[in-house]
PDB file of C-alpha atoms in Angstrom:
ATOM      1  CA  MET Q   1       0.000   0.000   0.000  1.00 63.00           C
ATOM      2  CA  ARG Q   2      -0.404   3.201  -1.349  1.00 57.00           C
ATOM      3  CA  PRO Q   3      20.687   4.277   9.733  1.00 37.00           C
ATOM      4  CA  GLY Q   4      21.317   4.355  12.524  1.00 37.00           C
ATOM      5  CA  VAL Q   5      21.098   7.821  13.960  1.00 36.00           C
ATOM      6  CA  ARG Q   6      22.730   8.476  17.286  1.00 38.00           C
ATOM      7  CA  LEU Q   7      19.937   9.468  19.657  1.00 36.00           C
ATOM      8  CA  PRO Q   8      20.350  12.038  22.417  1.00 42.00           C
ATOM      9  CA  ALA Q   9      20.139  10.836  25.990  1.00 40.00           C
ATOM     10  CA  VAL Q  10      16.558  12.089  26.405  1.00 38.00           C
ATOM     11  CA  ALA Q  11      15.415  10.190  23.323  1.00 42.00           C
ATOM     12  CA  LEU Q  12      17.167   7.036  24.477  1.00 39.00           C
ATOM     13  CA  ALA Q  13      15.468   7.320  27.832  1.00 39.00           C
ATOM     14  CA  SER Q  14      12.081   7.700  26.160  1.00 43.00           C
ATOM     15  CA  LEU Q  15      12.750   4.669  23.990  1.00 45.00           C
ATOM     16  CA  SER Q  16      13.685   2.635  27.046  1.00 41.00           C
ATOM     17  CA  LEU Q  17      10.384   3.535  28.681  1.00 40.00           C
ATOM     18  CA  LEU Q  18       8.503   2.564  25.568  1.00 46.00           C
ATOM     19  CA  LEU Q  19      10.228  -0.804  25.199  1.00 45.00           C
ATOM     20  CA  LEU Q  20      10.415  -1.755  28.842  1.00 42.00           C
ATOM     21  CA  GLY Q  21       7.329  -0.143  30.330  1.00 44.00           C
ATOM     22  CA  ALA Q  22       7.283   3.153  32.215  1.00 46.00           C
ATOM     23  CA  GLY Q  23       7.894   3.299  35.924  1.00 46.00           C
ATOM     24  CA  ARG Q  24       9.706   0.038  36.589  1.00 51.00           C
ATOM     25  CA  PRO Q  25      12.378  -2.224  35.128  1.00 51.00           C
ATOM     26  CA  SER Q  26      10.980  -5.061  33.070  1.00 79.00           C
ATOM     27  CA  SER Q  27      11.948  -7.850  30.729  1.00 94.00           C
ATOM     28  CA  PRO Q  28      12.499  -7.156  27.022  1.00 97.00           C
ATOM     29  CA  LEU Q  29       9.315  -6.518  25.080  1.00 98.00           C
ATOM     30  CA  PRO Q  30       9.262  -9.901  23.258  1.00 98.00           C
ATOM     31  CA  ASP Q  31       9.314 -11.696  26.621  1.00 97.00           C
ATOM     32  CA  ARG Q  32       6.076  -9.925  27.536  1.00 97.00           C
ATOM     33  CA  MET Q  33       4.262 -10.858  24.342  1.00 98.00           C
ATOM     34  CA  ALA Q  34       1.723 -13.665  24.098  1.00 98.00           C
ATOM     35  CA  ASP Q  35       3.403 -15.026  20.966  1.00 98.00           C
ATOM     36  CA  THR Q  36       6.516 -14.170  18.963  1.00 98.00           C
ATOM     37  CA  GLY Q  37       5.978 -16.580  16.078  1.00 98.00           C
ATOM     38  CA  GLY Q  38       8.224 -19.348  17.354  1.00 97.00           C
ATOM     39  CA  GLY Q  39      11.359 -18.118  15.625  1.00 98.00           C
ATOM     40  CA  ARG Q  40      14.620 -16.592  16.768  1.00 98.00           C
ATOM     41  CA  GLN Q  41      14.084 -13.186  15.179  1.00 98.00           C
ATOM     42  CA  LEU Q  42      11.280 -10.670  15.674  1.00 99.00           C
ATOM     43  CA  ILE Q  43      10.427  -7.159  14.514  1.00 99.00           C
ATOM     44  CA  THR Q  44       8.159  -5.069  16.743  1.00 99.00           C
ATOM     45  CA  ALA Q  45       6.334  -1.987  15.474  1.00 99.00           C
ATOM     46  CA  VAL Q  46       4.842  -0.071  18.403  1.00 98.00           C
ATOM     47  CA  ALA Q  47       2.603   3.009  18.281  1.00 98.00           C
ATOM     48  CA  PRO Q  48       1.499   5.018  21.333  1.00 98.00           C
ATOM     49  CA  SER Q  49      -2.206   4.594  20.455  1.00 98.00           C
ATOM     50  CA  THR Q  50      -4.528   3.499  17.660  1.00 98.00           C
ATOM     51  CA  GLY Q  51      -4.741   7.115  16.488  1.00 98.00           C
ATOM     52  CA  SER Q  52      -0.974   7.423  16.055  1.00 98.00           C
ATOM     53  CA  THR Q  53       0.761   7.614  12.705  1.00 98.00           C
ATOM     54  CA  SER Q  54       4.289   7.210  14.081  1.00 98.00           C
ATOM     55  CA  GLY Q  55       6.085   5.044  16.598  1.00 98.00           C
ATOM     56  CA  THR Q  56       9.118   2.794  16.991  1.00 98.00           C
ATOM     57  CA  VAL Q  57      10.299  -0.243  15.050  1.00 99.00           C
ATOM     58  CA  THR Q  58      12.807  -2.563  16.745  1.00 99.00           C
ATOM     59  CA  TRP Q  59      14.343  -5.780  15.504  1.00 98.00           C
ATOM     60  CA  TRP Q  60      15.344  -8.484  17.958  1.00 98.00           C
ATOM     61  CA  ASP Q  61      17.468 -11.632  18.097  1.00 98.00           C
ATOM     62  CA  ARG Q  62      16.943 -14.593  20.379  1.00 98.00           C
ATOM     63  CA  LYS Q  63      20.386 -15.346  21.821  1.00 96.00           C
ATOM     64  CA  ASP Q  64      21.228 -17.764  24.623  1.00 95.00           C
ATOM     65  CA  GLY Q  65      17.607 -17.859  25.725  1.00 94.00           C
ATOM     66  CA  ARG Q  66      17.224 -14.062  25.777  1.00 96.00           C
ATOM     67  CA  TRP Q  67      15.790 -11.463  23.405  1.00 98.00           C
ATOM     68  CA  VAL Q  68      18.344  -8.805  22.494  1.00 98.00           C
ATOM     69  CA  ALA Q  69      17.595  -5.677  20.457  1.00 98.00           C
ATOM     70  CA  ALA Q  70      19.659  -5.627  17.255  1.00 98.00           C
ATOM     71  CA  GLY Q  71      18.472  -2.235  16.016  1.00 98.00           C
ATOM     72  CA  THR Q  72      15.750   0.386  16.228  1.00 98.00           C
ATOM     73  CA  ALA Q  73      14.325   3.114  14.018  1.00 98.00           C
ATOM     74  CA  PRO Q  74      11.402   5.541  13.845  1.00 98.00           C
ATOM     75  CA  GLY Q  75       8.385   3.955  12.196  1.00 98.00           C
ATOM     76  CA  ARG Q  76       5.368   5.286  10.338  1.00 98.00           C
ATOM     77  CA  PHE Q  77       1.876   3.799  10.263  1.00 99.00           C
ATOM     78  CA  GLY Q  78      -1.361   4.350   8.372  1.00 98.00           C
ATOM     79  CA  ALA Q  79      -2.711   7.853   7.887  1.00 98.00           C
ATOM     80  CA  ARG Q  80      -5.737   6.853   9.964  1.00 98.00           C
ATOM     81  CA  GLY Q  81      -3.787   5.003  12.599  1.00 98.00           C
ATOM     82  CA  LEU Q  82      -4.035   1.347  13.553  1.00 98.00           C
ATOM     83  CA  VAL Q  83      -6.874  -1.145  13.872  1.00 98.00           C
ATOM     84  CA  GLU Q  84      -7.228  -4.762  14.959  1.00 98.00           C
ATOM     85  CA  GLY Q  85      -6.213  -6.847  11.965  1.00 98.00           C
ATOM     86  CA  THR Q  86      -9.291  -9.084  12.025  1.00 97.00           C
ATOM     87  CA  ALA Q  87     -11.564  -6.017  11.908  1.00 97.00           C
ATOM     88  CA  ARG Q  88      -9.706  -4.080   9.216  1.00 98.00           C
ATOM     89  CA  ARG Q  89     -11.402  -3.029   5.993  1.00 98.00           C
ATOM     90  CA  GLN Q  90      -9.672  -2.306   2.711  1.00 98.00           C
ATOM     91  CA  GLY Q  91      -9.224   1.324   1.731  1.00 97.00           C
ATOM     92  CA  THR Q  92      -9.330   2.684   5.281  1.00 98.00           C
ATOM     93  CA  ASN Q  93      -5.645   3.744   5.432  1.00 98.00           C
ATOM     94  CA  THR Q  94      -5.224   1.861   8.707  1.00 98.00           C
ATOM     95  CA  THR Q  95      -2.368  -0.416   9.706  1.00 99.00           C
ATOM     96  CA  PRO Q  96      -3.501  -3.866  10.916  1.00 99.00           C
ATOM     97  CA  THR Q  97      -2.300  -4.893  14.357  1.00 98.00           C
ATOM     98  CA  GLY Q  98      -1.267  -8.491  14.965  1.00 98.00           C
ATOM     99  CA  LEU Q  99       1.587 -10.941  14.486  1.00 98.00           C
ATOM    100  CA  TYR Q 100       2.558 -11.734  10.901  1.00 98.00           C
ATOM    101  CA  GLY Q 101       5.087 -13.731   8.933  1.00 98.00           C
ATOM    102  CA  LEU Q 102       7.283 -12.197   6.248  1.00 98.00           C
ATOM    103  CA  PRO Q 103       7.084 -14.328   3.072  1.00 98.00           C
ATOM    104  CA  TYR Q 104       9.601 -12.558   0.809  1.00 98.00           C
ATOM    105  CA  ALA Q 105      11.264  -9.256  -0.047  1.00 98.00           C
ATOM    106  CA  PHE Q 106      11.227  -7.060  -3.128  1.00 99.00           C
ATOM    107  CA  GLY Q 107      12.468  -3.721  -4.351  1.00 98.00           C
ATOM    108  CA  THR Q 108      12.937  -1.207  -7.125  1.00 98.00           C
ATOM    109  CA  GLU Q 109      16.624  -1.264  -6.137  1.00 98.00           C
ATOM    110  CA  ALA Q 110      18.947  -4.236  -5.819  1.00 98.00           C
ATOM    111  CA  ALA Q 111      18.941  -6.183  -2.581  1.00 98.00           C
ATOM    112  CA  PRO Q 112      21.477  -4.980  -0.004  1.00 98.00           C
ATOM    113  CA  ARG Q 113      24.574  -7.160   0.061  1.00 97.00           C
ATOM    114  CA  GLY Q 114      24.041  -9.976   2.531  1.00 97.00           C
ATOM    115  CA  THR Q 115      20.264 -10.238   2.051  1.00 98.00           C
ATOM    116  CA  ALA Q 116      19.214 -13.848   2.697  1.00 98.00           C
ATOM    117  CA  TYR Q 117      15.530 -13.464   1.850  1.00 98.00           C
ATOM    118  CA  GLU Q 118      14.102 -14.281  -1.563  1.00 98.00           C
ATOM    119  CA  TYR Q 119      14.201 -10.853  -3.223  1.00 98.00           C
ATOM    120  CA  ARG Q 120      12.073 -10.037  -6.246  1.00 98.00           C
ATOM    121  CA  PRO Q 121      13.145  -7.161  -8.494  1.00 98.00           C
ATOM    122  CA  VAL Q 122      10.389  -4.684  -9.330  1.00 98.00           C
ATOM    123  CA  ARG Q 123      10.049  -4.294 -13.084  1.00 98.00           C
ATOM    124  CA  ALA Q 124       7.812  -2.256 -15.371  1.00 98.00           C
ATOM    125  CA  GLY Q 125       5.282  -5.084 -15.438  1.00 98.00           C
ATOM    126  CA  SER Q 126       5.178  -5.687 -11.656  1.00 98.00           C
ATOM    127  CA  TRP Q 127       1.784  -5.115 -10.005  1.00 98.00           C
ATOM    128  CA  TRP Q 128       0.137  -5.922  -6.678  1.00 98.00           C
ATOM    129  CA  CYS Q 129      -3.502  -6.806  -7.185  1.00 98.00           C
ATOM    130  CA  GLN Q 130      -6.060  -5.331  -4.774  1.00 98.00           C
ATOM    131  CA  ASP Q 131      -9.105  -6.085  -6.897  1.00 98.00           C
ATOM    132  CA  THR Q 132     -11.525  -8.092  -4.736  1.00 98.00           C
ATOM    133  CA  GLY Q 133     -12.988  -9.676  -7.865  1.00 98.00           C
ATOM    134  CA  SER Q 134      -9.673 -11.009  -9.139  1.00 98.00           C
ATOM    135  CA  ARG Q 135      -8.250 -14.494  -8.682  1.00 98.00           C
ATOM    136  CA  SER Q 136      -4.951 -12.677  -8.008  1.00 98.00           C
ATOM    137  CA  TYR Q 137      -6.319 -10.690  -5.045  1.00 98.00           C
ATOM    138  CA  ASN Q 138      -3.538  -9.704  -2.650  1.00 98.00           C
ATOM    139  CA  ARG Q 139      -0.843 -11.171  -4.858  1.00 98.00           C
ATOM    140  CA  TRP Q 140       2.118  -9.993  -6.920  1.00 98.00           C
ATOM    141  CA  THR Q 141       1.192 -10.342 -10.568  1.00 98.00           C
ATOM    142  CA  GLU Q 142       3.569  -9.859 -13.474  1.00 98.00           C
ATOM    143  CA  PRO Q 143       2.225  -8.774 -15.846  1.00 98.00           C
ATOM    144  CA  ARG Q 144      -1.020  -7.501 -14.323  1.00 98.00           C
ATOM    145  CA  ALA Q 145      -3.628 -10.249 -14.361  1.00 98.00           C
ATOM    146  CA  ALA Q 146      -6.347  -9.836 -16.961  1.00 98.00           C
ATOM    147  CA  ASP Q 147      -9.090  -9.926 -14.310  1.00 98.00           C
ATOM    148  CA  CYS Q 148      -7.304  -7.355 -12.071  1.00 98.00           C
ATOM    149  CA  ARG Q 149      -8.327  -3.805 -12.911  1.00 98.00           C
ATOM    150  CA  ALA Q 150      -5.459  -1.299 -13.048  1.00 98.00           C
ATOM    151  CA  ALA Q 151      -7.491   1.108 -10.905  1.00 98.00           C
ATOM    152  CA  GLU Q 152      -7.607  -1.610  -8.214  1.00 98.00           C
ATOM    153  CA  ALA Q 153      -3.923  -2.521  -8.283  1.00 98.00           C
ATOM    154  CA  GLU Q 154      -0.592  -0.969  -7.334  1.00 98.00           C
ATOM    155  CA  HIS Q 155       1.913  -0.481 -10.122  1.00 98.00           C
ATOM    156  CA  LEU Q 156       4.889  -1.157  -7.874  1.00 98.00           C
ATOM    157  CA  ILE Q 157       7.505   0.644  -9.933  1.00 98.00           C
ATOM    158  CA  THR Q 158       5.548   3.889  -9.459  1.00 98.00           C
ATOM    159  CA  TYR Q 159       6.668   3.952  -5.827  1.00 98.00           C
ATOM    160  CA  ARG Q 160      10.417   3.961  -6.377  1.00 98.00           C
ATOM    161  CA  THR Q 161      11.170   5.628  -3.036  1.00 98.00           C
ATOM    162  CA  GLN Q 162       8.863   3.628  -0.778  1.00 98.00           C
ATOM    163  CA  TYR Q 163       9.487   0.325  -2.529  1.00 98.00           C
ATOM    164  CA  ALA Q 164      13.221   0.725  -2.951  1.00 98.00           C
ATOM    165  CA  HIS Q 165      13.270  -2.158  -0.455  1.00 99.00           C
ATOM    166  CA  ALA Q 166      10.331  -3.927   1.149  1.00 99.00           C
ATOM    167  CA  LEU Q 167       9.217  -7.067   2.934  1.00 99.00           C
ATOM    168  CA  VAL Q 168       5.786  -8.556   2.234  1.00 98.00           C
ATOM    169  CA  VAL Q 169       3.693  -8.868   5.408  1.00 98.00           C
ATOM    170  CA  ASP Q 170       1.435 -11.916   5.426  1.00 98.00           C
ATOM    171  CA  PHE Q 171      -1.600  -9.982   6.644  1.00 98.00           C
ATOM    172  CA  ASN Q 172      -4.604 -11.461   4.794  1.00 98.00           C
ATOM    173  CA  TYR Q 173      -2.137 -13.216   2.540  1.00 98.00           C
ATOM    174  CA  HIS Q 174      -2.220 -16.999   2.889  1.00 95.00           C
ATOM    175  CA  HIS Q 175      -6.011 -17.250   3.163  1.00 95.00           C
ATOM    176  CA  PRO Q 176      -7.211 -13.846   1.964  1.00 97.00           C
ATOM    177  CA  VAL Q 177     -10.579 -12.496   3.018  1.00 98.00           C
ATOM    178  CA  ARG Q 178     -11.712 -10.247   0.190  1.00 98.00           C
ATOM    179  CA  GLY Q 179     -12.206  -6.688   1.340  1.00 98.00           C
ATOM    180  CA  ARG Q 180     -10.037  -6.999   4.433  1.00 98.00           C
ATOM    181  CA  GLY Q 181      -7.009  -5.511   2.753  1.00 98.00           C
ATOM    182  CA  ALA Q 182      -4.195  -6.148   0.313  1.00 98.00           C
ATOM    183  CA  GLY Q 183      -0.624  -5.009  -0.173  1.00 98.00           C
ATOM    184  CA  ILE Q 184       0.586  -4.576   3.402  1.00 98.00           C
ATOM    185  CA  PHE Q 185       4.374  -4.241   3.496  1.00 99.00           C
ATOM    186  CA  LEU Q 186       7.287  -3.166   5.669  1.00 99.00           C
ATOM    187  CA  HIS Q 187       8.947  -0.623   3.393  1.00 99.00           C
ATOM    188  CA  VAL Q 188      10.957   2.580   3.135  1.00 99.00           C
ATOM    189  CA  SER Q 189       9.318   5.727   4.495  1.00 98.00           C
ATOM    190  CA  GLY Q 190       8.039   8.398   2.161  1.00 98.00           C
ATOM    191  CA  ARG Q 191       7.138  11.948   3.118  1.00 96.00           C
ATOM    192  CA  GLY Q 192       4.412  11.087   5.605  1.00 96.00           C
ATOM    193  CA  ALA Q 193       2.123   8.391   6.951  1.00 98.00           C
ATOM    194  CA  THR Q 194       1.405   5.245   4.941  1.00 98.00           C
ATOM    195  CA  ALA Q 195      -1.791   3.887   3.417  1.00 98.00           C
ATOM    196  CA  GLY Q 196      -1.725   1.007   5.911  1.00 98.00           C
ATOM    197  CA  CYS Q 197       1.812  -0.336   5.808  1.00 98.00           C
ATOM    198  CA  VAL Q 198       4.668   0.071   8.307  1.00 99.00           C
ATOM    199  CA  SER Q 199       7.617   2.116   7.068  1.00 99.00           C
ATOM    200  CA  VAL Q 200      11.104   2.962   8.305  1.00 99.00           C
ATOM    201  CA  PRO Q 201      13.954   5.114   6.949  1.00 98.00           C
ATOM    202  CA  LYS Q 202      15.831   3.622   4.009  1.00 98.00           C
ATOM    203  CA  GLY Q 203      18.985   2.936   5.991  1.00 98.00           C
ATOM    204  CA  ALA Q 204      16.977   1.023   8.569  1.00 99.00           C
ATOM    205  CA  MET Q 205      15.182  -0.986   5.897  1.00 99.00           C
ATOM    206  CA  ARG Q 206      18.513  -1.981   4.371  1.00 98.00           C
ATOM    207  CA  SER Q 207      19.781  -2.972   7.826  1.00 98.00           C
ATOM    208  CA  ILE Q 208      16.686  -5.098   8.422  1.00 99.00           C
ATOM    209  CA  LEU Q 209      17.165  -6.934   5.124  1.00 98.00           C
ATOM    210  CA  ARG Q 210      20.811  -7.663   5.906  1.00 98.00           C
ATOM    211  CA  TRP Q 211      19.800  -8.846   9.376  1.00 98.00           C
ATOM    212  CA  ALA Q 212      16.720 -10.941   8.565  1.00 98.00           C
ATOM    213  CA  ASP Q 213      17.367 -14.662   8.189  1.00 98.00           C
ATOM    214  CA  PRO Q 214      14.476 -16.816   6.908  1.00 98.00           C
ATOM    215  CA  ALA Q 215      16.034 -19.813   8.672  1.00 98.00           C
ATOM    216  CA  ARG Q 216      15.370 -18.015  11.962  1.00 98.00           C
ATOM    217  CA  THR Q 217      11.690 -17.456  11.087  1.00 98.00           C
ATOM    218  CA  PRO Q 218      11.341 -13.708  11.670  1.00 98.00           C
ATOM    219  CA  HIS Q 219       7.875 -12.270  12.285  1.00 98.00           C
ATOM    220  CA  LEU Q 220       6.513  -8.743  12.465  1.00 99.00           C
ATOM    221  CA  ALA Q 221       4.376  -7.783  15.462  1.00 98.00           C
ATOM    222  CA  ILE Q 222       2.348  -4.575  15.155  1.00 99.00           C
ATOM    223  CA  GLY Q 223       0.504  -3.021  18.077  1.00 98.00           C
ATOM    224  CA  THR Q 224       0.084  -0.214  20.564  1.00 98.00           C
ATOM    225  CA  THR Q 225       1.688   0.272  23.953  1.00 98.00           C
ATOM    226  CA  SER Q 226      -1.551  -0.635  25.769  1.00 98.00           C
ATOM    227  CA  GLY Q 227      -5.257  -1.274  25.323  1.00 98.00           C
ATOM    228  CA  ARG Q 228      -7.121  -3.777  23.172  1.00 97.00           C
ATOM    229  CA  THR Q 229      -4.478  -3.578  20.467  1.00 98.00           C
ATOM    230  CA  ALA Q 230      -1.513  -3.767  22.837  1.00 98.00           C
ATOM    231  CA  ILE Q 231       1.447  -5.473  21.206  1.00 98.00           C
ATOM    232  CA  THR Q 232       1.803  -7.751  24.238  1.00 98.00           C
ATOM    233  CA  ARG Q 233      -1.505  -9.398  23.259  1.00 97.00           C
ATOM    234  CA  TYR Q 234      -0.021 -10.842  20.089  1.00 94.00           C
TER     235      TYR Q 234
END
C-alpha cells in the first residue's frame, strides 16, 4: 500500500520507557508478548495509540535464551492510525495490528549485500492486485492479471522511493478475506504516513534486510503500547 542515527540521551530514555514499560524495570518486550511466532528473530512496530501515525520499530534476536535488540528506528503507520487486523477493511488507510510472517522481499533497487531473503526485483510489469474480484487478489502479478483492474492494483515501480526495499507482510495473505485488505508491506518511508503499511527510513530498511534470516523465522508484530491492540496481546 499506497541508519542508525545516534539518539540524544533524552530520546534514548524515552525509547527505554517505551520498550520496557514506564515506571519500573521489566523484561524485554518480546518476553512480555503472548506469541513471537516461534522463531529466533522478531520485529516489533509499536505506536502510542490506535490514532498514532508514528512510533518505533525494533528488531530483535533470540540469543542464549534471551531477546536482544539488534536495532531500532522511527516507524510510520497508516494515515488513519491502527486497527485490529481481524476487523480491518480495505481502503481505510489503517495499519492492521497483529503478528505476521514475512514471506519474501522485493524492491525497485537491488537487494542490499548480505540479504538472505528471496528478493524479487520490481520491473515495469510488476503489479500488486487489490481487486476483490480477481483471482490474483492480494498477490504480486507480473504482468497484471487480466481480471485485475489497473485502478484496483498498485503499479509497484511507481513507488520507487517507498518500494526501494520492502518485505511482504502476510496480513490477509495466505487465506485472503476479500475486502479486508491487500498489499501490506514493511517498506521505506516516504514523506508522511502510509496507506496502511509500516515504514522505516531507508537505511533502517537496508539494515533489516541484511539482518533478517528466513532460517530463523522472523515475524513482524504490530501493536500499541496498551489497550485492546496492545502489542503484548499478540
